[in-house]
Coordinates of C-alpha atoms and ligand atoms in Angstrom, one line a residue:
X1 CA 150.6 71.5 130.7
X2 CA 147.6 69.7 132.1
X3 CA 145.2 70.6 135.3
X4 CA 142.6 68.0 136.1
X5 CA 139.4 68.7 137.4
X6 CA 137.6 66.4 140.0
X7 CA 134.1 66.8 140.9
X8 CA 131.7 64.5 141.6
X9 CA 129.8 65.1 138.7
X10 CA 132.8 64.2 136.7
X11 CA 136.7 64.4 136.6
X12 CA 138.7 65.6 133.7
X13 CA 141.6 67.1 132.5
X14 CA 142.6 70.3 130.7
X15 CA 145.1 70.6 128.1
X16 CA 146.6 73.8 127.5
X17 CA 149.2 73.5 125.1
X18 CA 150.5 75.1 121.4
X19 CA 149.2 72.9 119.1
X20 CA 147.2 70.9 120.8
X21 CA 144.1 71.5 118.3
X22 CA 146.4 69.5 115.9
X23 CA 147.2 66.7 118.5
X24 CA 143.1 66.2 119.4
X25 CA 143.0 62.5 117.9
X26 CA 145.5 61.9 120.4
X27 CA 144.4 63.7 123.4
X28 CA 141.0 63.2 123.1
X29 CA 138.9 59.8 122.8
X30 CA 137.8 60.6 119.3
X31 CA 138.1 57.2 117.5
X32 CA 135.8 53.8 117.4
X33 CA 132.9 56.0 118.1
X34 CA 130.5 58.7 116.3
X35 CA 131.8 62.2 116.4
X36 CA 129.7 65.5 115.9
X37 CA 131.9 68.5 116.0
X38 CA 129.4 71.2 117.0
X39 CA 131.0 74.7 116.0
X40 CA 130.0 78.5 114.7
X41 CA 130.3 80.6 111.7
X42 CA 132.7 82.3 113.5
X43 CA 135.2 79.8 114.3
X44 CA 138.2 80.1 111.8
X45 CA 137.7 76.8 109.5
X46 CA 141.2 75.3 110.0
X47 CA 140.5 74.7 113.4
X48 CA 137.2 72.7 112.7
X49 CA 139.5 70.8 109.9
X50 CA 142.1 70.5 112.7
X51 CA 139.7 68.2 115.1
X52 CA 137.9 66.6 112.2
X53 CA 141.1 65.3 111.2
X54 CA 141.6 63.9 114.6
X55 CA 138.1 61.6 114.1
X56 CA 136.6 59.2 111.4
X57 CA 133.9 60.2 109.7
X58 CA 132.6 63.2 111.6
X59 CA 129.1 64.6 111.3
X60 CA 129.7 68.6 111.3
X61 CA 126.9 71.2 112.9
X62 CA 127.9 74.7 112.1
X63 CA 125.2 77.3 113.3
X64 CA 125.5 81.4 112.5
X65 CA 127.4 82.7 115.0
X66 CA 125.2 85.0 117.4
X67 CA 124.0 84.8 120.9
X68 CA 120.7 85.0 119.9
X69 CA 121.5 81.4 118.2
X70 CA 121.7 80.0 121.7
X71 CA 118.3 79.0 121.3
X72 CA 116.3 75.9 121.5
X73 CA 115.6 76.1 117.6
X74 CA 119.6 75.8 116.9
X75 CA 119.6 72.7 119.7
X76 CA 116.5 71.1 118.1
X77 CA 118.2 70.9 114.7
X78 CA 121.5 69.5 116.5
X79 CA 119.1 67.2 118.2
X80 CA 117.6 66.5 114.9
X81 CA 120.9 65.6 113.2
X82 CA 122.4 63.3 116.1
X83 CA 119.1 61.1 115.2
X84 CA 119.5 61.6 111.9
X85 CA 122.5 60.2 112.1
X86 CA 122.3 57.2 114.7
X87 CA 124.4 58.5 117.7
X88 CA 124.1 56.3 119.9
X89 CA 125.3 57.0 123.9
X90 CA 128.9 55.5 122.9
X91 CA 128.9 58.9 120.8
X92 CA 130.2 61.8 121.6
X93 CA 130.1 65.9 120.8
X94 CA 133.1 68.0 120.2
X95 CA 132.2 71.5 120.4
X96 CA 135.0 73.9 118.9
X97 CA 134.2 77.7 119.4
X98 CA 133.4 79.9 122.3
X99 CA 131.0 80.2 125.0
X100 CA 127.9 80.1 122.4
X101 CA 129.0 76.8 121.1
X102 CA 130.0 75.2 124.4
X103 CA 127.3 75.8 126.1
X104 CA 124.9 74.9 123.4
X105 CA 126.8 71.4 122.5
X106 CA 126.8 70.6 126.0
X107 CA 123.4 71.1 126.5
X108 CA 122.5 68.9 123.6
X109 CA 125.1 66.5 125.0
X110 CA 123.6 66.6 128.4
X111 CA 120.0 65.8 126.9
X112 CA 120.7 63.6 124.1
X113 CA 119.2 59.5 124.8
X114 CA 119.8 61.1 128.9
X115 CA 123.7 62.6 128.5
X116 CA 126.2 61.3 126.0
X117 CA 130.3 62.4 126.4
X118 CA 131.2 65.7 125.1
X119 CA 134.6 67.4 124.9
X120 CA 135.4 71.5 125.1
X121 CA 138.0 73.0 122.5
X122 CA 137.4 76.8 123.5
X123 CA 138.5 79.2 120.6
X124 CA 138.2 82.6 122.8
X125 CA 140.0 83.5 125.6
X126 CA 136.6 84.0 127.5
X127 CA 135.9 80.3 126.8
X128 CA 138.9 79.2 127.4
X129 CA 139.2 80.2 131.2
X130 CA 135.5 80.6 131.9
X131 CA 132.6 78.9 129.7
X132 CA 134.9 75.8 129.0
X133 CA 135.2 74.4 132.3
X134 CA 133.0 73.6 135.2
X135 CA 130.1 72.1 133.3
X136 CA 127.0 74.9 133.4
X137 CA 125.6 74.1 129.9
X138 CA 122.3 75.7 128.9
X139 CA 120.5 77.9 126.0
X140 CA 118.7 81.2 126.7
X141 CA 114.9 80.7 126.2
X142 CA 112.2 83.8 126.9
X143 CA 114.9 86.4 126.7
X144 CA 116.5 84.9 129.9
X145 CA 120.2 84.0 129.3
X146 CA 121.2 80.6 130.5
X147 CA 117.7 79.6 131.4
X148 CA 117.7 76.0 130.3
X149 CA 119.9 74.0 130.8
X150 CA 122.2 71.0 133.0
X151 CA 125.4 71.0 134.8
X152 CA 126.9 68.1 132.3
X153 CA 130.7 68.3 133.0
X154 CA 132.7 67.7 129.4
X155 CA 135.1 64.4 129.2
X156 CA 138.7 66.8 128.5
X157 CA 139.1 70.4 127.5
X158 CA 141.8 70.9 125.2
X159 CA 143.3 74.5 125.1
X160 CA 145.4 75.2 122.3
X161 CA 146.6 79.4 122.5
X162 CA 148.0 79.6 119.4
X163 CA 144.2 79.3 118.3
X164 CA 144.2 82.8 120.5
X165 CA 145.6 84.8 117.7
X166 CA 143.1 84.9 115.2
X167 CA 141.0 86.4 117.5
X168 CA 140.1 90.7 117.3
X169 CA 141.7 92.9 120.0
X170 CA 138.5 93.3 121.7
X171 CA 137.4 89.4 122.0
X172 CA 140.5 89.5 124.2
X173 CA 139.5 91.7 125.9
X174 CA 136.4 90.3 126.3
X175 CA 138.4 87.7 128.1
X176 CA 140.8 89.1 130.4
X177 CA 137.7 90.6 132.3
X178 CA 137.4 87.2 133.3
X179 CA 140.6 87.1 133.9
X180 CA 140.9 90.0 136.4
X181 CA 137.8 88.7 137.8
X182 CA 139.1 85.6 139.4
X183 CA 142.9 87.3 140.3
X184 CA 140.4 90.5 142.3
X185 CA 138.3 87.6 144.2
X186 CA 141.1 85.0 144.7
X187 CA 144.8 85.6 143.8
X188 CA 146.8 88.8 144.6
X189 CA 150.0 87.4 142.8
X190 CA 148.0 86.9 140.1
X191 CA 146.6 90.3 139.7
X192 CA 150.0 91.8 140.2
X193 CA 151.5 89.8 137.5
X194 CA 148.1 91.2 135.5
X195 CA 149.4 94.9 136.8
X196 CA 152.8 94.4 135.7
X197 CA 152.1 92.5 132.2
X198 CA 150.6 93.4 128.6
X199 CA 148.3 91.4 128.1
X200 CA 146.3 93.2 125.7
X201 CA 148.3 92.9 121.9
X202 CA 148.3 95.1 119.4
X203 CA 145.7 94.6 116.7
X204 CA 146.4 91.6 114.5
X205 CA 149.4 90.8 116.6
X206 CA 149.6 87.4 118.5
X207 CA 148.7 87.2 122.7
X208 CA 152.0 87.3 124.5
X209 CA 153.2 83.7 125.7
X210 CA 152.6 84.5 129.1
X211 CA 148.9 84.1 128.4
X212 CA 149.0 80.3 128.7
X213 CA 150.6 80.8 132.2
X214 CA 147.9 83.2 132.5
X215 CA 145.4 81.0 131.8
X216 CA 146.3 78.2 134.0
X217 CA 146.5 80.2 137.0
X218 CA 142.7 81.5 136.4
X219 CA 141.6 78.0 135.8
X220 CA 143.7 77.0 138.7
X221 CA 141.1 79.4 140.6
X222 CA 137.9 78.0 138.7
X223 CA 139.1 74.7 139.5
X224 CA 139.4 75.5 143.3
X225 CA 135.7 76.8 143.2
X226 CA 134.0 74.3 141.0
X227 CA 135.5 71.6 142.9
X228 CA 133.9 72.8 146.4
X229 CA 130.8 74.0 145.2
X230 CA 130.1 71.9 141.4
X231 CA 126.4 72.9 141.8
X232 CA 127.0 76.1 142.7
X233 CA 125.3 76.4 146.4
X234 CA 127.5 79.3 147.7
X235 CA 131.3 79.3 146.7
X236 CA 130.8 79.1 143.0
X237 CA 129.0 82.6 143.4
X238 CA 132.0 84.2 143.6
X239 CA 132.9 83.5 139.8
X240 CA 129.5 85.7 139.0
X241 CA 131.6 89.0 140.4
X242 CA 130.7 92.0 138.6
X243 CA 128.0 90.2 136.6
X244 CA 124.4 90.7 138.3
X245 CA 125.3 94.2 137.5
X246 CA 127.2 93.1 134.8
X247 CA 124.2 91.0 133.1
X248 CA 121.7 93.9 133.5
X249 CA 123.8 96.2 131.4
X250 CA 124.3 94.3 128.9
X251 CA 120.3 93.7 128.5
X252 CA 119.7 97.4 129.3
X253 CA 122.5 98.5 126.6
X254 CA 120.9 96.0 123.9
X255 CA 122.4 93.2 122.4
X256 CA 125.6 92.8 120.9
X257 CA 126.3 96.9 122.0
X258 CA 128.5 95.8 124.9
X259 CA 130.8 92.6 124.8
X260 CA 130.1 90.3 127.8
X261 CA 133.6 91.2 129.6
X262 CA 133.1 94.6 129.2
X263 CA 129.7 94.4 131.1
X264 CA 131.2 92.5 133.9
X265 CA 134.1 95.4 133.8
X266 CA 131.5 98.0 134.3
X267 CA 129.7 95.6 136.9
X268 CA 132.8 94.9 139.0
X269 CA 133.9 98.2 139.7
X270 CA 130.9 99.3 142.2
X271 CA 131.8 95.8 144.2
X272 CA 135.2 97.0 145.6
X273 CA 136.7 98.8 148.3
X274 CA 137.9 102.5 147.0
X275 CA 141.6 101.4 147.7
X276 CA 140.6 98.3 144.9
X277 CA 139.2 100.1 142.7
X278 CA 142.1 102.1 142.7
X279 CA 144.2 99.6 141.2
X280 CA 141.2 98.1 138.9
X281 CA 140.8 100.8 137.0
X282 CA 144.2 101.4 135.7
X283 CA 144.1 97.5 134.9
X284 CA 140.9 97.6 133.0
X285 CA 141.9 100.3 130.8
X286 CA 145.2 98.6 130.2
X287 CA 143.1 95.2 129.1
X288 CA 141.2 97.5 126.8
X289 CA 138.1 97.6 128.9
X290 CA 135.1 100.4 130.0
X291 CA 135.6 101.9 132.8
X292 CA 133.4 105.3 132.4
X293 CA 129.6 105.8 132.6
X294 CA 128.3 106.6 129.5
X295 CA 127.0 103.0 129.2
X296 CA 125.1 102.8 132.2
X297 CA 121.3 102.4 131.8
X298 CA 118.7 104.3 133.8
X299 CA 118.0 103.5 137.3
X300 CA 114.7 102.0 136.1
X301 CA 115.9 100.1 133.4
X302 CA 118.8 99.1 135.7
X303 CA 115.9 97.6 138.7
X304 CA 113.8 95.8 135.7
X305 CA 116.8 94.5 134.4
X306 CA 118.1 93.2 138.0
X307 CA 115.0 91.7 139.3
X308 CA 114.4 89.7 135.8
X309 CA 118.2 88.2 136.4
X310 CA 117.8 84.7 137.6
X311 CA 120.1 85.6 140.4
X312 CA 117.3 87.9 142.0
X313 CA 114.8 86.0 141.5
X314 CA 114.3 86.1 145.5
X315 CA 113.9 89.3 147.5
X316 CA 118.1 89.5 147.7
X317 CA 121.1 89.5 145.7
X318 CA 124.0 87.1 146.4
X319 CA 126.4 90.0 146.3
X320 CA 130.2 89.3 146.0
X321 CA 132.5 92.3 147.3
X322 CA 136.0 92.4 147.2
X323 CA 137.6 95.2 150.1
X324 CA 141.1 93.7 149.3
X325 CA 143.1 92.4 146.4
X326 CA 142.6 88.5 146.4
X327 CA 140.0 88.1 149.0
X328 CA 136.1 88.5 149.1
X329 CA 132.9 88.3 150.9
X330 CA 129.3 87.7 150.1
X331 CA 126.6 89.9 151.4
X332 CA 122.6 89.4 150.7
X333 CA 121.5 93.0 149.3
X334 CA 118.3 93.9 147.7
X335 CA 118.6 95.1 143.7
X336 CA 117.9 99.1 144.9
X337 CA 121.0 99.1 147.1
X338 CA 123.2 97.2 144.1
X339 CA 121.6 99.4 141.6
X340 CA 122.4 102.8 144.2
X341 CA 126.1 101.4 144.4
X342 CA 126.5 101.9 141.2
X343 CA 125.4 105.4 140.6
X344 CA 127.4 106.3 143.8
X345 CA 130.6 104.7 142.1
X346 CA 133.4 107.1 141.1
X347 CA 134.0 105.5 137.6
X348 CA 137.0 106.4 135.9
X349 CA 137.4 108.0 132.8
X350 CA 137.2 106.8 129.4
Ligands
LIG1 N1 130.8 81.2 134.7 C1 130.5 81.0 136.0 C2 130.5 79.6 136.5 O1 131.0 78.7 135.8 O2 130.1 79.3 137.6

């Protein structure tokens, strides 16, 4: 199936189909041009062989995989090589991974001789219906995630799901707090068929075909928001539900400890109404994500963490709250009384 995206920063369609990562010569605008496929050490080979197959002559870029690799030493040597090379602005990026390598290729596309083409292949689920579309591109820089960077929308996305099930049990889970995310703040049909589906697979086993439904109806939602709000003014805030709180965990908790989806898990449970959360919790743990407080930081380490978060940086918080399945609001709060609703929240258990 294919969505399209229409902004004024750029239009583009998304491909989500089994197979399509074999199909990219076709589907993408790969040919009579320079290609660099920018990917990870994490990103199963075949897949990288898949697009490069799709292109003539394609300049590889394979960085180790790590967020801390988001950084403006890996884009300097991508820089570097595009030079090297001789792209010229007819060229283009593909980046093929998840949101490390997306975000990092874009960036490089959206500052290479002023912003040449580049095209998303997400190979996580988190990618695939978060990081992938809507055009934030950046690199962390001064411990600050996401500091740098453009909104530099890609040319296609091409979502192939079968690529999905290589992936561990706890990547996907990593995704589907994204997933739950958007069906909380925006689609109550959604969340019920979340409620009333597996989702999660056992380990080594394949992601259920419904995911690509699934995923369509999340981007269906990030669509909606990036279209009314591309530079994120006011709407788009709702896609950062559960992660100011979210964010400052996973800086208090170090590194790598806690998976990004599991932070926004933690984060999004303070943010609902007690009839909400009610029906969150049993979801999370069925997705195979946190839901108890043994990660939680101190309150201090909680406050630095908050104000450093580029979303505090004034006196308030842009707080999203969701009181009812498929709805929220916004409400300006300061970090103490986001950092005091979550050591009143009645977490569940682990
Ligand atoms: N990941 C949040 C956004 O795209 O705005």
């Amino acid at each position: 199936m294919t969505l399209q995206v229409n902004t004024h920063l750029g239009s583009y369609p998304i491909t989500i189909e089994r197979g399509a990562i074999r199909r990219a010569g076709e589907l993408l605008n790969l040919t009579g041009r320079r290609v660099c496929i920018v990917t990870d050490t994490g990103v199963p080979e075949p897949y990288v062989q898949a697009i490069a197959a799709g292109c003539e002559n394609p300049l590889i870029f394979c960085f180790a995989q790590g967020e801390q690799n988001k950084s403006f030493d890996t884009l300097r040597s991508l820089l570097a090589q595009l030079l090297h090379h001789g792209f010229d602005r007819t060229d283009a990026i593909v980046a093929v991974g998840g949101g490390v390598v997306t975000d990092l290729a874009g960036f490089a596309a959206a500052t290479y001789m002023r912003g040449i083409d580049f095209y998303n292949v997400p190979t996580t689920l988190l990618c695939a219906v978060d990081a992938s579309v809507g055009g934030k591109t950046a690199i962390d820089f001064d411990g600050y995630k996401n500091m740098i960077g453009a909104f530099w929308q890609p040319r296609a996305v091409l979502i192939d799901p079968e690529t999905l099930d290589t992936l561990p049990r706890r990547r996907i889970a990593d995704g589907l707090a994204e997933v739950v995310k958007m069906a909380l703040t925006n689609d109550a049909a959604l969340f019920e068929t979340i409620e009333q589906t597996v989702l999660l697979p056992g380990e080594g086993e394949p992601l259920p075909e419904a995911i690509d439904d699934i995923i369509a109806r999340a981007l269906a939602i990030k669509i909606f928001v990036v279209e009314n709000d591309v530079r994120e003014k006011g709407l788009r805030r709702v896609l950062n539900f559960g992660h100011t709180l979210g964010h400052a965990i996973e800086s208090c908790v170090g590194l790598g400890e806690l998976y990004h989806g599991e932070c926004v898990a933690l984060g999004m449970v303070p943010m609902c109404s007690d009839a909400v959360r009610a029906r969150l919790l049993p979801v999370l743990v069925r997705c195979g994500l946190p839901t108890a407080t043994k990660h939680l930081p101190s309150k201090h380490e909680l406050l630095r963490a908050l104000k450093h978060d580029k979303k505090a940086a004034g006196a308030h918080i842009h707080a999203v709250i969701v009181d009812s399945v498929g709805s929220f609001r916004m409400e300006n709060i300061t970090a103490e009384a986001l950092a005091d609703a979550l050591y009143a929240c009645p977490f569940g258990k682990e």
